Amino acid sequence: MALGPVQILVVGFGDAEFKGTIRAELERLREADVVRLIDMVAVRKDSEGNVERLQQSDMSSDELQEFGAIVGALIGFGAAGEEGAELGAEAGAEAMEDGAVFDESQMWYVDEAIPPGTAAAIALLEHRWAIPLRDAIREQGGFHIADAWIHPVDLIAIGAASAAELGIEEGAGAA
């Protein structure tokens, strides 16, 4: 199994009513082999505090077990070398036997964290688009040094820090 970079994404929604647009976009991205949803749990709490959950994955049970084995082997290797990799692969595959990364019995903290009338989702997304790029880099002898996501709020923070260093007041702009 070729596995692309995996991102954990946690999002909240002020309106607990989903309209299907997110699911449709995830489907479009999956069909284009841009991303694959390893696991996702969406939690909605109505105004009276009743909780409803939806869990979804694009992976079959066998694929989830293979994913678990890969993740377990990597963690095991980091902990105890090759012997740890073998034990970790077995433990990781076993952990995925129930067909989900996010165990519903462990999701109680999401239920507690979101206020009534809101929703939240936790997703593990595999970035499939990056696999050929990663392979091409490796074929040229390249290796990973660092990576990071830069969000708009990060750029705003950079601007605010720069303004503070230069003594520019908020809203004054540069002349």
Coordinates of C-alpha atoms in Angstrom, one line a residue:
M1 CA 0.0 0.0 0.0
A2 CA 1.5 3.3 -1.0
L3 CA 0.5 5.8 1.7
G4 CA 0.6 9.5 1.2
P5 CA 1.1 12.1 3.9
V6 CA -1.7 11.9 6.6
Q7 CA -3.3 15.1 8.1
I8 CA -5.5 15.2 11.1
L9 CA -8.1 17.9 10.7
V10 CA -10.3 19.1 13.5
V11 CA -13.1 21.6 12.6
G12 CA -16.0 23.1 14.5
F13 CA -19.3 24.4 13.2
G14 CA -21.5 27.1 14.8
D15 CA -24.5 25.6 13.0
A16 CA -25.2 22.0 13.7
E17 CA -27.2 21.5 10.5
F18 CA -25.0 19.9 7.7
K19 CA -26.3 20.4 4.2
G20 CA -24.1 17.8 2.4
T21 CA -21.7 20.2 0.7
I22 CA -18.7 19.0 2.7
R23 CA -19.5 15.3 2.0
A24 CA -19.9 16.1 -1.8
E25 CA -16.5 17.9 -1.9
L26 CA -14.8 15.0 -0.1
E27 CA -16.4 12.6 -2.6
R28 CA -15.1 14.8 -5.5
L29 CA -11.6 14.8 -4.1
R30 CA -11.7 11.1 -3.5
E31 CA -12.9 10.3 -7.0
A32 CA -10.0 12.5 -8.4
D33 CA -7.6 10.6 -6.1
V34 CA -6.6 13.8 -4.4
V35 CA -7.4 12.7 -0.9
R36 CA -8.7 9.6 0.8
L37 CA -10.6 9.7 4.0
I38 CA -9.0 7.3 6.4
D39 CA -11.5 7.9 9.1
M40 CA -13.8 10.7 10.1
V41 CA -16.2 11.3 13.0
A42 CA -18.7 14.1 12.9
V43 CA -20.5 15.0 16.1
R44 CA -23.6 17.1 16.2
K45 CA -25.2 18.4 19.5
D46 CA -28.7 19.7 19.2
S47 CA -30.0 22.6 21.3
E48 CA -31.1 20.2 24.1
G49 CA -27.7 18.5 24.3
N50 CA -28.6 15.3 22.4
V51 CA -25.6 14.0 20.5
E52 CA -25.6 12.4 17.1
R53 CA -22.4 10.9 15.5
L54 CA -21.5 9.9 12.0
Q55 CA -18.4 7.9 11.2
Q56 CA -17.1 7.4 7.7
S57 CA -14.0 6.0 5.9
D58 CA -13.0 5.5 2.3
M59 CA -11.0 2.5 3.2
S60 CA -12.1 -1.2 3.4
S61 CA -11.6 -3.2 6.5
D62 CA -8.5 -4.9 5.0
E63 CA -7.1 -1.5 4.0
L64 CA -7.6 -0.1 7.5
Q65 CA -5.8 -3.1 8.9
E66 CA -2.9 -2.6 6.5
F67 CA -2.9 1.1 7.4
G68 CA -2.8 0.1 11.1
A69 CA 0.1 -2.3 10.4
I70 CA 2.1 0.4 8.6
V71 CA 1.5 3.0 11.4
G72 CA 2.2 0.4 14.1
A73 CA 5.4 -0.8 12.4
L74 CA 6.7 2.8 12.1
I75 CA 5.9 3.6 15.8
G76 CA 7.4 0.2 16.8
F77 CA 10.5 0.8 14.8
G78 CA 11.0 4.2 16.5
A79 CA 10.5 2.6 19.9
A80 CA 12.6 -0.6 19.5
G81 CA 14.1 -1.0 16.1
E82 CA 13.3 -3.9 13.9
E83 CA 11.8 -6.1 16.7
G84 CA 9.6 -3.2 17.7
A85 CA 8.5 -2.8 14.0
E86 CA 7.3 -6.4 13.9
L87 CA 5.4 -6.1 17.2
G88 CA 4.0 -2.7 16.2
A89 CA 2.7 -4.0 12.9
E90 CA 0.8 -6.8 14.6
A91 CA -0.6 -4.4 17.2
G92 CA -1.5 -1.8 14.6
A93 CA -3.4 -4.3 12.4
E94 CA -5.2 -5.7 15.5
A95 CA -6.2 -2.1 16.6
M96 CA -7.9 -1.6 13.2
E97 CA -9.9 -4.8 13.3
D98 CA -13.0 -2.9 14.3
G99 CA -12.8 -0.9 11.1
A100 CA -12.1 2.6 12.5
V101 CA -9.2 4.7 13.7
F102 CA -11.4 6.8 16.0
D103 CA -13.0 4.4 18.5
E104 CA -16.5 5.6 19.3
S105 CA -16.0 4.8 23.0
Q106 CA -13.1 7.3 23.0
M107 CA -15.1 10.1 21.4
W108 CA -16.9 11.2 24.6
Y109 CA -14.6 14.2 25.0
V110 CA -15.9 15.6 21.7
D111 CA -19.4 15.2 23.0
E112 CA -18.5 17.1 26.1
A113 CA -16.4 19.8 24.4
I114 CA -18.9 21.2 22.0
P115 CA -21.7 23.4 23.2
P116 CA -25.4 22.7 22.3
G117 CA -26.4 23.7 18.8
T118 CA -22.9 23.1 17.3
A119 CA -21.0 20.4 15.6
A120 CA -17.4 19.2 15.2
A121 CA -15.6 16.8 12.9
I122 CA -12.3 15.0 13.3
A123 CA -10.8 13.5 10.1
L124 CA -7.7 11.7 9.1
L125 CA -7.0 12.6 5.5
E126 CA -4.4 10.9 3.3
H127 CA -3.1 13.3 0.7
R128 CA -2.9 10.9 -2.3
W129 CA -1.7 13.7 -4.7
A130 CA 1.6 13.9 -2.9
I131 CA 2.6 10.2 -3.5
P132 CA 3.9 10.7 -7.1
L133 CA 5.7 13.9 -6.0
R134 CA 7.3 12.2 -3.1
D135 CA 8.3 9.2 -5.3
A136 CA 9.9 11.6 -7.9
I137 CA 11.8 13.4 -5.2
R138 CA 13.1 10.1 -3.8
E139 CA 14.1 8.9 -7.3
Q140 CA 16.3 12.0 -7.6
G141 CA 17.9 11.3 -4.3
G142 CA 15.9 13.9 -2.4
F143 CA 14.9 13.5 1.2
H144 CA 12.5 15.1 3.6
I145 CA 13.9 18.0 5.7
A146 CA 10.8 19.9 6.8
D147 CA 7.2 20.7 5.9
A148 CA 4.4 22.8 7.4
W149 CA 1.0 24.1 6.5
I150 CA 0.7 27.9 6.3
H151 CA -2.8 29.1 7.1
P152 CA -4.2 32.7 6.4
V153 CA -4.2 33.3 10.2
D154 CA -0.4 32.6 10.2
L155 CA 0.1 35.3 7.6
I156 CA -2.0 37.7 9.7
A157 CA 0.1 36.9 12.7
I158 CA 3.3 37.6 10.7
G159 CA 1.9 40.9 9.6
A160 CA 0.9 41.9 13.2
A161 CA 4.4 40.9 14.5
S162 CA 6.1 42.9 11.8
A163 CA 3.9 45.9 12.5
A164 CA 4.7 45.7 16.2
E165 CA 8.4 45.5 15.5
L166 CA 8.1 48.6 13.2
G167 CA 5.9 50.5 15.6
I168 CA 3.0 50.7 13.1
E169 CA -0.4 51.1 14.7
E170 CA -3.2 48.8 13.7
G171 CA -5.1 50.1 10.7
A172 CA -2.5 52.8 10.0
G173 CA -1.1 51.1 7.0
A174 CA 2.2 52.0 5.2
A175 CA 2.4 55.2 3.3

